[in-house]
Amino acid sequence: MSEDATSATAAAPEGEHHTATRNEKMVIAASSLGTVFEWYDFYLYGLLATTISAQFFAGVNDTTAFIFALAAFAAGFAVRPFGALVFGRIGDLVGRKNTFLVTMGIMGGSTFAVGLLPNFATAGVFAPILLVTLRVLQGLALGGQYGGAATYVAEHAPNHKRGLYTSWIQTTATLGLFASLLVVIGTRSWLGEAAFASWGWRVPFLASVLLLGVSLWVRLQLNESPVYARMKATGNTSKAPLTEAFLRWGNLRIVLIALFGAVVGQAVVWYTGQFYALFFLEKTLKVDGMTANVLIAIALALGTPFFVFFGWLSDKIGRKPIILAGCLLASITYFPLFHALTQAANPALAEAQAKAPVVVSTLDAKCSFQFDPIGKNKFDTSVCDVVKAYLAKAGVPYRTAIWENRDHPRPADAVEVDVGNKRVVLLPDTMADPLTRKSIIEGVQVDLKAALTEAGYPAKAEDARINKPMVVAILFALVVLVTMVYGPIAGMLVELFPSRIRYTSMSLPYHIGNGWFGGFLPATAFAMVAATGDIYYGLWYPVVAAACTFILGLLLLPETFRKKIED
């Protein structure tokens, strides 16, 4: 945009800049492109969670390692609200543009550095510590990025097209994920799975330095938003945005309503549809990683235009009904959709589960919870733990029961595993003796594997039996739900808050919702599955959260789509 155009825009009477010019549309496109690259950086880790668990958390059992990898993924989300506070304040004090540049530099540098990290075999415990540190830096940067991008675009948009214009910012998260998928798929195809698992996973991280250069150049072309420029010219910017945003009840009340009446539901629907679904395919249903990436990439390509559609529709009928409808549909359809996903992606598993359900029976049900937060428990001191660890690693669903000792006298540490009509009785001499423990564990695993194989439980999904069109259709349905809740959310958040504290006010609820309620969803859901043996149990997390948001939003959330934002 030229300086003359910028000056004219900034000096125009209130609201006149909302007749969007061609230059303003180009600025919005440039802002969105830079945001795509930031999301690319952030989501590479999520796509490679399985590989990263092997590289950086090799010192613990497999189930804990994968949950640790997801927890490190979530660590980047945990600090996003703090990034929102720090960079939101800067954005309201000194402007939107300069904040963009800082967050981009931190994000790009941290992503590049992940590609240089030593793994657990080389550096031991320092490897995951360094990894989590870089994830924290990424989270801080992302916490400051989204609010600025959404605010910047909204403050350029015409009043009657704000939902449409900000929906382009909403596509950037998915487009960034899609771009990272393409790079991962391309690298895997080029190097092969063995080389990719060994060292090729670093390539997508290292390649991000090229995107960093492009992104910084794009951001340097931007000028300040007209609304902020006018506020600065008139001396109307906030001197204490954090105080105004969160220590005054009138604004804090809106922050809380935005969080629990809109963003929490949006967040869990987003992360279930685009990340939990991918992890479920790869980890639980044992679909090959490359195949899972391709299938979800196709669904994302088909679904992404709906972000813009629902953003446009929100300009016609309002933001609130679309967001809440998406939350309601998600809470109703998640269980049937994921059951259908199992049928389509791994029919052998679904068939085996139906005809030969697995029941783990013990005398007193004192099995351990299959997740150790300090990473020291190998779950190998009781046969019950060994059984559950094996089933969790194999992706075999099971339920637990207590058998009656009076009918079948057993030692207290014995376990019965019913696989359909076949019963495997495991009677260890002792699990306390390290000298005999290894042979007992091996014997347990051999017996279980034989019983599961005989019942038809597959070691992995057979590619020839995957109903790929149906899998894509189910993933597409999940993505459409994402677009319903996510497409209009930026427009709503911008409209809820006054311009002098908008960056700060909207960033915090967005990043608490997406960083904490959304970002921790994969790790929490898989821990719930590991604890119960029910591969669908983790879905209660998004179902309950989305339902609560629907109820609270229906009662408390105001409609905003006709509101002017120059105040």
Coordinates of C-alpha atoms in Angstrom, one line a residue:
M1 CA 0.0 0.0 0.0
S2 CA 1.3 3.4 -0.8
E3 CA 2.0 6.1 1.9
D4 CA -0.6 8.3 0.3
A5 CA -3.2 5.6 0.4
T6 CA -2.3 4.9 4.0
S7 CA -2.6 8.5 5.0
A8 CA -5.9 8.9 3.3
T9 CA -7.2 5.9 5.0
A10 CA -6.0 6.9 8.4
A11 CA -7.4 10.4 8.1
A12 CA -10.8 9.4 6.7
P13 CA -13.9 9.9 8.7
E14 CA -14.9 7.1 11.0
G15 CA -16.1 4.1 9.0
E16 CA -15.1 5.4 5.6
H17 CA -12.1 3.1 5.4
H18 CA -14.5 0.2 5.4
T19 CA -15.1 0.6 1.7
A20 CA -12.3 -1.7 1.0
T21 CA -9.8 -0.7 -1.7
R22 CA -7.8 -3.0 -3.9
N23 CA -4.7 -2.2 -1.9
E24 CA -6.3 -3.0 1.4
K25 CA -7.4 -6.4 0.0
M26 CA -3.8 -7.1 -1.0
V27 CA -2.6 -6.2 2.5
I28 CA -5.1 -8.6 3.9
A29 CA -3.9 -11.4 1.6
A30 CA -0.3 -10.6 2.6
S31 CA -1.2 -10.8 6.3
S32 CA -2.9 -14.1 5.8
L33 CA 0.0 -15.6 3.9
G34 CA 2.4 -14.8 6.7
T35 CA 0.0 -16.4 9.1
V36 CA -0.1 -19.6 7.0
F37 CA 3.7 -19.9 7.4
E38 CA 3.5 -19.5 11.2
W39 CA 0.9 -22.2 11.5
Y40 CA 3.1 -24.4 9.2
D41 CA 5.9 -24.1 11.7
F42 CA 3.7 -24.8 14.7
Y43 CA 1.9 -27.8 13.4
L44 CA 4.8 -29.7 12.0
Y45 CA 5.4 -31.1 15.5
G46 CA 1.8 -32.5 15.7
L47 CA 2.1 -34.3 12.4
L48 CA 5.3 -36.0 13.5
A49 CA 4.2 -36.9 17.1
T50 CA 4.7 -40.6 16.5
T51 CA 8.2 -40.1 15.1
I52 CA 9.1 -37.6 17.8
S53 CA 8.0 -39.9 20.5
A54 CA 10.6 -42.5 19.3
Q55 CA 13.3 -39.9 18.9
F56 CA 13.0 -37.9 22.1
F57 CA 11.2 -40.1 24.6
A58 CA 12.8 -43.4 24.0
G59 CA 13.6 -43.9 27.7
V60 CA 10.0 -44.8 28.7
N61 CA 7.4 -47.4 27.7
D62 CA 5.7 -46.9 24.4
T63 CA 2.3 -45.8 25.7
T64 CA 3.9 -43.2 28.0
A65 CA 6.3 -42.1 25.2
F66 CA 3.4 -41.3 22.9
I67 CA 1.5 -39.4 25.5
F68 CA 4.6 -37.6 26.5
A69 CA 5.1 -36.6 22.8
L70 CA 1.5 -35.3 22.8
A71 CA 2.1 -33.5 26.1
A72 CA 5.2 -31.8 24.6
F73 CA 2.9 -30.9 21.6
A74 CA 0.5 -29.4 24.2
A75 CA 3.3 -27.5 25.9
G76 CA 3.3 -25.1 23.0
F77 CA -0.4 -24.5 23.6
A78 CA 0.0 -24.2 27.4
V79 CA 2.0 -20.9 27.1
R80 CA -0.1 -19.4 24.4
P81 CA -2.2 -17.3 26.8
F82 CA 1.0 -15.8 28.3
G83 CA 2.1 -14.9 24.7
A84 CA -1.3 -13.4 24.3
L85 CA -0.8 -11.2 27.3
V86 CA 2.7 -10.1 26.4
F87 CA 2.2 -9.5 22.7
G88 CA -1.4 -8.4 23.0
R89 CA -0.3 -5.6 25.3
I90 CA 2.5 -4.7 22.9
G91 CA 0.1 -4.7 20.0
D92 CA -2.3 -2.3 21.8
L93 CA 0.5 -0.1 22.9
V94 CA 2.7 0.2 19.8
G95 CA 0.7 -1.2 17.0
R96 CA -0.1 -4.4 15.1
K97 CA 2.6 -4.5 12.4
N98 CA 5.7 -4.5 14.6
T99 CA 4.2 -7.2 16.8
F100 CA 3.9 -9.4 13.7
L101 CA 7.6 -9.1 13.0
V102 CA 8.6 -10.1 16.5
T103 CA 6.3 -13.1 16.7
M104 CA 7.4 -14.4 13.2
G105 CA 11.1 -14.2 14.1
I106 CA 10.6 -16.2 17.3
M107 CA 8.4 -18.8 15.6
G108 CA 10.7 -19.3 12.6
G109 CA 13.9 -19.5 14.6
S110 CA 12.4 -22.0 17.1
T111 CA 11.1 -24.3 14.3
F112 CA 14.4 -24.3 12.5
A113 CA 16.2 -25.2 15.8
V114 CA 14.0 -28.3 16.3
G115 CA 15.6 -29.7 13.2
L116 CA 19.0 -29.4 14.8
L117 CA 18.3 -31.0 18.1
P118 CA 20.1 -34.1 19.3
N119 CA 17.8 -37.1 20.1
F120 CA 17.4 -39.1 23.3
A121 CA 20.1 -41.6 22.2
T122 CA 22.6 -38.8 21.8
A123 CA 21.8 -36.4 24.6
G124 CA 19.6 -38.4 27.0
V125 CA 17.2 -36.4 29.1
F126 CA 18.5 -33.1 27.7
A127 CA 16.9 -33.9 24.3
P128 CA 13.3 -33.7 25.5
I129 CA 14.1 -30.7 27.7
L130 CA 15.4 -28.8 24.7
L131 CA 12.5 -29.9 22.6
V132 CA 9.9 -28.7 25.2
T133 CA 11.8 -25.3 25.5
L134 CA 11.5 -24.7 21.8
R135 CA 7.8 -25.7 21.9
V136 CA 7.3 -23.1 24.6
L137 CA 8.9 -20.4 22.5
Q138 CA 6.7 -21.4 19.6
G139 CA 3.7 -21.2 21.8
L140 CA 4.6 -17.7 23.1
A141 CA 5.0 -16.5 19.5
L142 CA 1.7 -18.0 18.4
G143 CA 0.0 -16.5 21.4
G144 CA 0.9 -13.0 20.1
Q145 CA 0.2 -13.7 16.4
Y146 CA -3.4 -14.7 16.0
G147 CA -5.0 -11.7 17.8
G148 CA -2.9 -9.3 15.8
A149 CA -3.7 -10.9 12.5
A150 CA -7.4 -11.1 13.2
T151 CA -7.5 -7.6 14.5
Y152 CA -5.5 -6.2 11.6
V153 CA -7.7 -7.9 8.9
A154 CA -10.9 -6.9 10.7
E155 CA -9.9 -3.3 10.9
H156 CA -9.4 -3.2 7.1
A157 CA -12.6 -5.0 6.2
P158 CA -16.0 -3.4 5.2
N159 CA -18.5 -3.6 8.0
H160 CA -20.8 -5.9 6.0
K161 CA -18.0 -8.2 5.0
R162 CA -16.0 -8.6 8.2
G163 CA -16.9 -12.2 8.6
L164 CA -15.9 -13.0 5.1
Y165 CA -12.6 -11.1 5.3
T166 CA -11.6 -12.5 8.7
S167 CA -12.5 -16.1 7.6
W168 CA -9.4 -15.9 5.4
I169 CA -7.4 -15.7 8.6
Q170 CA -9.3 -18.7 9.8
T171 CA -8.2 -20.7 6.8
T172 CA -4.6 -20.0 7.5
A173 CA -4.4 -22.6 10.4
T174 CA -5.7 -25.3 8.1
L175 CA -3.7 -24.2 5.1
G176 CA -0.6 -24.2 7.4
L177 CA -1.5 -27.7 8.5
F178 CA -2.1 -28.7 4.8
A179 CA 1.3 -27.2 3.8
S180 CA 3.1 -29.1 6.5
L181 CA 1.3 -32.3 5.4
L182 CA 2.5 -31.8 1.9
V183 CA 6.1 -31.2 3.0
V184 CA 6.0 -34.3 5.3
I185 CA 4.4 -36.5 2.6
G186 CA 6.9 -35.3 0.0
T187 CA 9.9 -35.9 2.3
R188 CA 8.6 -39.3 3.3
S189 CA 8.1 -40.3 -0.4
W190 CA 11.5 -38.9 -1.4
L191 CA 13.6 -40.5 1.4
G192 CA 11.6 -43.6 2.2
E193 CA 10.2 -44.5 5.6
A194 CA 13.4 -45.9 7.1
A195 CA 15.5 -42.8 6.3
F196 CA 12.6 -40.5 7.3
A197 CA 12.3 -42.2 10.7
S198 CA 16.0 -42.0 11.3
W199 CA 16.9 -38.5 10.2
G200 CA 14.6 -37.3 7.4
W201 CA 12.0 -36.0 9.9
R202 CA 14.4 -33.0 10.4
V203 CA 14.0 -31.8 6.8
P204 CA 10.6 -30.2 7.2
F205 CA 11.8 -28.3 10.3
L206 CA 15.0 -27.1 8.6
A207 CA 13.1 -26.1 5.4
S208 CA 11.1 -23.6 7.5
V209 CA 14.0 -21.2 7.4
L210 CA 13.0 -20.5 3.8
L211 CA 9.4 -19.7 4.8
L212 CA 10.7 -17.5 7.6
G213 CA 12.5 -15.3 5.0
V214 CA 9.4 -15.0 2.8
S215 CA 7.2 -14.3 5.8
L216 CA 9.4 -11.5 7.2
W217 CA 9.5 -9.9 3.8
V218 CA 5.7 -10.1 3.5
R219 CA 5.2 -8.6 6.9
L220 CA 7.6 -5.8 6.2
Q221 CA 5.4 -4.7 3.3
L222 CA 2.4 -4.1 5.7
N223 CA 1.3 -0.7 7.0
E224 CA -0.5 -0.1 10.3
S225 CA -4.2 -0.7 10.4
P226 CA -6.4 2.4 9.8
V227 CA -8.3 2.1 13.1
Y228 CA -5.1 1.9 15.1
A229 CA -3.5 4.7 13.0
R230 CA -6.5 6.9 13.8
M231 CA -6.4 6.1 17.5
K232 CA -2.7 6.9 17.6
A233 CA -3.1 10.2 15.7
T234 CA -5.8 11.3 18.2
G235 CA -4.0 10.0 21.3
N236 CA -6.8 7.5 22.1
T237 CA -4.7 4.4 22.5
S238 CA -4.8 2.6 25.8
K239 CA -2.0 3.3 28.4
A240 CA -2.8 0.2 30.4
P241 CA -4.5 -2.4 28.2
L242 CA -4.1 -5.3 30.7
T243 CA -5.8 -3.3 33.4
E244 CA -8.6 -2.1 31.1
A245 CA -9.1 -5.6 29.7
F246 CA -9.1 -7.8 32.7
L247 CA -9.4 -5.7 35.9
R248 CA -12.6 -4.0 34.9
W249 CA -15.7 -6.2 35.3
G250 CA -17.6 -4.9 32.3
N251 CA -14.8 -6.1 29.9
L252 CA -13.8 -9.2 32.0
R253 CA -17.4 -10.4 31.9
I254 CA -17.3 -10.4 28.1
V255 CA -13.9 -12.1 28.1
L256 CA -15.4 -15.0 30.2
I257 CA -18.5 -15.2 28.0
A258 CA -16.3 -15.3 24.9
L259 CA -14.2 -18.1 26.4
F260 CA -16.8 -20.4 27.7
G261 CA -19.7 -19.5 25.4
A262 CA -17.8 -19.7 22.2
V263 CA -14.0 -20.4 22.2
V264 CA -13.9 -23.6 24.3
G265 CA -16.4 -25.4 22.0
Q266 CA -14.6 -24.1 18.9
A267 CA -11.3 -25.3 20.2
V268 CA -12.2 -28.9 21.0
V269 CA -14.1 -29.2 17.7
W270 CA -11.1 -27.8 15.9
Y271 CA -8.5 -30.1 17.5
T272 CA -10.7 -33.2 17.4
G273 CA -11.4 -32.8 13.7
Q274 CA -7.9 -32.0 12.5
F275 CA -5.5 -33.6 15.0
Y276 CA -7.2 -36.2 17.2
A277 CA -8.7 -37.7 14.0
L278 CA -5.2 -38.0 12.6
F279 CA -3.7 -39.5 15.7
F280 CA -6.7 -41.9 16.0
L281 CA -6.1 -43.1 12.5
E282 CA -2.4 -43.6 13.0
K283 CA -2.0 -44.7 16.6
T284 CA -5.3 -46.5 17.4
L285 CA -6.4 -47.8 14.0
K286 CA -2.8 -48.6 12.9
V287 CA -3.1 -47.0 9.5
D288 CA 0.2 -46.4 7.9
G289 CA 1.5 -42.9 8.7
M290 CA 1.9 -41.9 5.0
T291 CA -1.6 -43.1 4.2
A292 CA -3.1 -41.3 7.1
N293 CA -1.4 -38.1 6.1
V294 CA -2.6 -38.3 2.5
L295 CA -6.2 -39.1 3.5
I296 CA -6.5 -36.2 5.9
A297 CA -4.8 -33.9 3.4
I298 CA -7.5 -34.7 0.9
A299 CA -10.2 -34.0 3.5
L300 CA -8.6 -30.7 4.4
A301 CA -8.4 -29.7 0.7
L302 CA -12.1 -30.4 0.3
G303 CA -13.1 -28.8 3.5
T304 CA -11.1 -25.6 3.6
P305 CA -13.4 -23.5 1.3
F306 CA -16.1 -23.9 3.9
F307 CA -14.2 -21.6 6.3
V308 CA -14.8 -18.8 3.8
F309 CA -18.4 -20.0 3.2
F310 CA -19.3 -19.9 6.9
G311 CA -17.5 -16.6 7.3
W312 CA -19.6 -15.2 4.4
L313 CA -22.8 -16.7 5.8
S314 CA -22.1 -15.2 9.3
D315 CA -22.3 -11.8 7.6
K316 CA -25.8 -12.7 6.6
I317 CA -27.4 -14.5 9.5
G318 CA -24.9 -13.8 12.4
R319 CA -21.9 -15.5 14.0
K320 CA -23.6 -17.0 17.0
P321 CA -26.0 -19.5 15.3
I322 CA -23.3 -21.0 13.1
I323 CA -20.8 -21.4 15.9
L324 CA -23.3 -22.9 18.3
A325 CA -24.8 -25.2 15.6
G326 CA -21.3 -26.6 14.9
C327 CA -20.8 -27.3 18.6
L328 CA -24.2 -29.0 18.9
L329 CA -23.6 -31.2 15.8
A330 CA -20.2 -32.2 17.0
S331 CA -21.5 -33.3 20.4
I332 CA -24.2 -35.4 18.7
T333 CA -22.1 -36.9 15.9
Y334 CA -18.6 -37.6 17.2
F335 CA -19.3 -41.1 18.6
P336 CA -21.0 -42.4 15.5
L337 CA -18.4 -40.7 13.2
F338 CA -15.5 -42.3 15.0
H339 CA -17.2 -45.7 15.1
A340 CA -17.7 -45.3 11.3
L341 CA -14.0 -44.3 10.9
T342 CA -13.0 -47.6 12.6
Q343 CA -15.2 -49.6 10.2
A344 CA -13.8 -47.8 7.2
A345 CA -10.1 -47.6 8.1
N346 CA -9.6 -50.9 9.8
P347 CA -12.5 -53.2 9.2
A348 CA -10.6 -56.2 10.5
L349 CA -10.3 -54.5 13.9
A350 CA -14.0 -53.6 13.9
E351 CA -14.9 -57.2 13.0
A352 CA -12.7 -58.7 15.6
Q353 CA -14.0 -56.3 18.3
A354 CA -17.6 -57.3 17.4
K355 CA -17.1 -61.0 17.4
A356 CA -14.4 -61.4 20.0
P357 CA -14.4 -58.6 22.5
V358 CA -11.5 -58.5 24.9
V359 CA -12.2 -58.6 28.6
V360 CA -9.4 -58.3 31.2
S361 CA -10.4 -59.9 34.5
T362 CA -8.5 -59.7 37.8
L363 CA -9.2 -60.5 41.4
D364 CA -9.2 -57.0 42.8
A365 CA -8.8 -54.8 39.7
K366 CA -5.6 -53.2 41.0
C367 CA -4.1 -52.5 37.6
S368 CA -2.1 -49.4 37.2
F369 CA -3.2 -46.4 35.3
Q370 CA -1.2 -46.8 32.0
F371 CA 0.4 -43.3 32.1
D372 CA 3.4 -42.3 34.2
P373 CA 3.9 -38.5 34.5
I374 CA 7.5 -38.8 35.5
G375 CA 8.4 -41.5 32.9
K376 CA 9.9 -44.0 35.3
N377 CA 7.3 -46.7 35.4
K378 CA 7.7 -49.5 32.9
F379 CA 4.4 -51.2 34.0
D380 CA 6.2 -54.5 34.3
T381 CA 5.8 -55.4 38.0
S382 CA 2.3 -57.0 37.7
V383 CA 0.9 -59.2 35.0
C384 CA -2.2 -57.0 34.8
D385 CA 0.0 -54.0 33.9
V386 CA 1.9 -56.1 31.3
V387 CA -1.4 -57.2 29.8
K388 CA -2.8 -53.7 29.6
A389 CA 0.4 -52.2 28.3
Y390 CA 0.5 -54.8 25.5
L391 CA -3.1 -54.2 24.5
A392 CA -2.7 -50.4 24.6
K393 CA 0.4 -50.6 22.3
A394 CA -1.4 -53.0 20.0
G395 CA -4.4 -50.6 19.8
V396 CA -6.7 -53.4 21.0
P397 CA -9.9 -52.1 22.8
Y398 CA -10.8 -54.0 26.0
R399 CA -12.9 -53.7 29.1
T400 CA -12.0 -54.7 32.7
A401 CA -13.9 -56.9 35.1
I402 CA -13.5 -58.6 38.4
W403 CA -13.7 -62.4 38.4
E404 CA -15.1 -64.4 41.2
N405 CA -12.4 -66.2 43.2
R406 CA -14.8 -68.8 44.7
D407 CA -15.6 -70.3 41.2
H408 CA -12.1 -70.2 39.9
P409 CA -9.4 -70.1 42.6
R410 CA -6.5 -68.1 41.3
P411 CA -3.5 -66.4 42.9
A412 CA -4.1 -62.7 43.7
D413 CA -1.9 -61.5 40.9
A414 CA -3.4 -63.7 38.2
V415 CA -5.2 -62.3 35.2
E416 CA -7.8 -63.8 32.9
V417 CA -8.1 -62.4 29.4
D418 CA -11.1 -63.4 27.4
V419 CA -10.8 -62.9 23.7
G420 CA -14.2 -63.8 22.5
N421 CA -14.8 -67.5 23.6
K422 CA -11.1 -68.1 24.2
R423 CA -9.8 -67.6 27.7
V424 CA -6.1 -67.0 28.4
V425 CA -5.3 -67.5 32.1
L426 CA -2.0 -65.9 33.1
L427 CA -0.5 -67.3 36.2
P428 CA 2.9 -65.7 36.9
D429 CA 5.1 -67.3 39.5
T430 CA 6.3 -63.9 40.6
M431 CA 6.6 -60.5 38.9
A432 CA 8.8 -59.1 41.8
D433 CA 11.9 -61.1 40.9
P434 CA 13.8 -59.3 38.1
L435 CA 15.4 -62.6 37.1
T436 CA 12.1 -64.2 36.1
R437 CA 10.1 -61.1 35.1
K438 CA 11.5 -60.8 31.6
S439 CA 10.6 -64.4 30.7
I440 CA 7.1 -64.0 32.2
I441 CA 6.5 -60.8 30.2
E442 CA 7.6 -62.5 27.0
G443 CA 5.4 -65.5 27.8
V444 CA 2.4 -63.2 28.5
Q445 CA 2.9 -61.3 25.2
V446 CA 3.3 -64.6 23.2
D447 CA 0.0 -66.0 24.7
L448 CA -1.9 -62.7 24.1
K449 CA -0.6 -62.3 20.5
A450 CA -1.6 -65.9 19.7
A451 CA -5.1 -65.4 21.1
L452 CA -5.6 -62.0 19.4
T453 CA -4.3 -63.3 16.0
E454 CA -6.6 -66.3 16.2
A455 CA -9.6 -64.0 16.9
G456 CA -8.7 -61.9 13.9
Y457 CA -7.2 -58.8 15.5
P458 CA -4.8 -57.2 13.0
A459 CA -1.3 -56.0 13.7
K460 CA -2.0 -53.0 11.4
A461 CA -4.6 -51.8 9.0
E462 CA -4.5 -53.6 5.7
D463 CA -4.1 -51.0 3.0
A464 CA -6.2 -53.1 0.5
R465 CA -9.1 -53.2 2.9
I466 CA -9.2 -49.5 3.8
N467 CA -12.3 -47.9 2.4
K468 CA -10.4 -44.7 1.4
P469 CA -13.4 -42.8 -0.1
M470 CA -15.4 -43.5 3.1
V471 CA -12.5 -42.4 5.3
V472 CA -12.1 -39.2 3.4
A473 CA -15.9 -38.6 3.6
I474 CA -15.8 -39.0 7.4
L475 CA -12.8 -36.8 7.8
F476 CA -14.4 -34.3 5.5
A477 CA -17.5 -34.3 7.8
L478 CA -15.2 -33.6 10.8
V479 CA -13.5 -30.8 8.9
V480 CA -16.8 -29.2 8.0
L481 CA -17.7 -29.1 11.6
V482 CA -14.4 -27.4 12.2
T483 CA -15.2 -24.7 9.6
M484 CA -18.6 -24.0 11.2
V485 CA -17.1 -23.2 14.6
Y486 CA -13.9 -21.6 13.3
G487 CA -14.8 -19.7 10.2
P488 CA -16.9 -17.0 12.1
I489 CA -15.0 -16.9 15.4
A490 CA -12.4 -14.2 14.5
G491 CA -15.1 -11.8 13.4
M492 CA -17.1 -12.4 16.6
L493 CA -14.1 -11.9 18.9
V494 CA -13.0 -8.7 17.2
E495 CA -16.5 -7.3 17.4
L496 CA -16.9 -8.1 21.1
F497 CA -14.2 -5.7 22.3
P498 CA -13.4 -2.0 21.9
S499 CA -10.5 -1.1 19.5
R500 CA -8.2 0.4 22.2
I501 CA -7.9 -2.9 24.0
R502 CA -9.0 -5.3 21.2
Y503 CA -5.7 -7.0 20.6
T504 CA -5.3 -7.9 24.3
S505 CA -8.9 -8.7 25.1
M506 CA -9.6 -11.1 22.2
S507 CA -6.2 -12.8 22.4
L508 CA -6.5 -14.1 25.9
P509 CA -9.8 -16.0 25.6
Y510 CA -8.8 -17.3 22.2
H511 CA -5.5 -18.7 23.4
I512 CA -6.9 -20.1 26.7
G513 CA -9.6 -21.9 24.8
N514 CA -7.4 -23.1 22.0
G515 CA -4.1 -23.4 23.9
W516 CA -5.5 -25.2 27.0
F517 CA -8.8 -26.8 26.2
G518 CA -7.9 -27.6 22.6
G519 CA -4.1 -28.1 22.7
F520 CA -4.3 -30.6 25.6
L521 CA -7.1 -32.5 24.0
P522 CA -5.0 -35.2 22.2
A523 CA -2.8 -36.0 25.2
T524 CA -5.8 -36.0 27.6
A525 CA -8.0 -38.1 25.3
F526 CA -5.4 -40.7 24.7
A527 CA -4.7 -40.9 28.5
M528 CA -8.4 -41.5 29.0
V529 CA -8.3 -44.3 26.4
A530 CA -5.2 -45.8 28.0
A531 CA -6.9 -45.7 31.4
T532 CA -10.1 -47.4 30.3
G533 CA -9.2 -49.6 27.3
D534 CA -12.1 -48.1 25.4
I535 CA -10.7 -46.6 22.2
Y536 CA -13.7 -44.2 22.0
Y537 CA -13.6 -43.0 25.6
G538 CA -11.4 -40.0 24.9
L539 CA -14.3 -38.5 22.8
W540 CA -16.1 -37.7 26.0
Y541 CA -13.7 -34.7 26.3
P542 CA -14.8 -32.8 23.2
V543 CA -18.4 -34.0 23.4
V544 CA -18.9 -32.6 26.9
A545 CA -17.0 -29.4 26.2
A546 CA -18.8 -28.7 23.0
A547 CA -22.2 -29.4 24.6
C548 CA -21.4 -27.0 27.5
T549 CA -20.4 -24.3 25.1
F550 CA -23.6 -24.7 23.2
I551 CA -25.7 -24.2 26.4
L552 CA -23.7 -21.3 27.8
G553 CA -23.4 -19.6 24.4
L554 CA -27.1 -20.0 23.8
L555 CA -27.9 -18.3 27.1
L556 CA -25.1 -15.6 27.4
L557 CA -23.3 -15.0 24.1
P558 CA -24.4 -11.7 22.3
E559 CA -24.7 -11.5 18.6
T560 CA -22.2 -9.1 17.1
F561 CA -22.3 -9.2 13.3
R562 CA -24.0 -5.8 12.8
K563 CA -21.6 -4.0 15.3
K564 CA -19.3 -1.2 14.1
I565 CA -15.7 -1.7 15.4
E566 CA -14.3 1.9 15.2
D567 CA -15.1 2.7 18.8

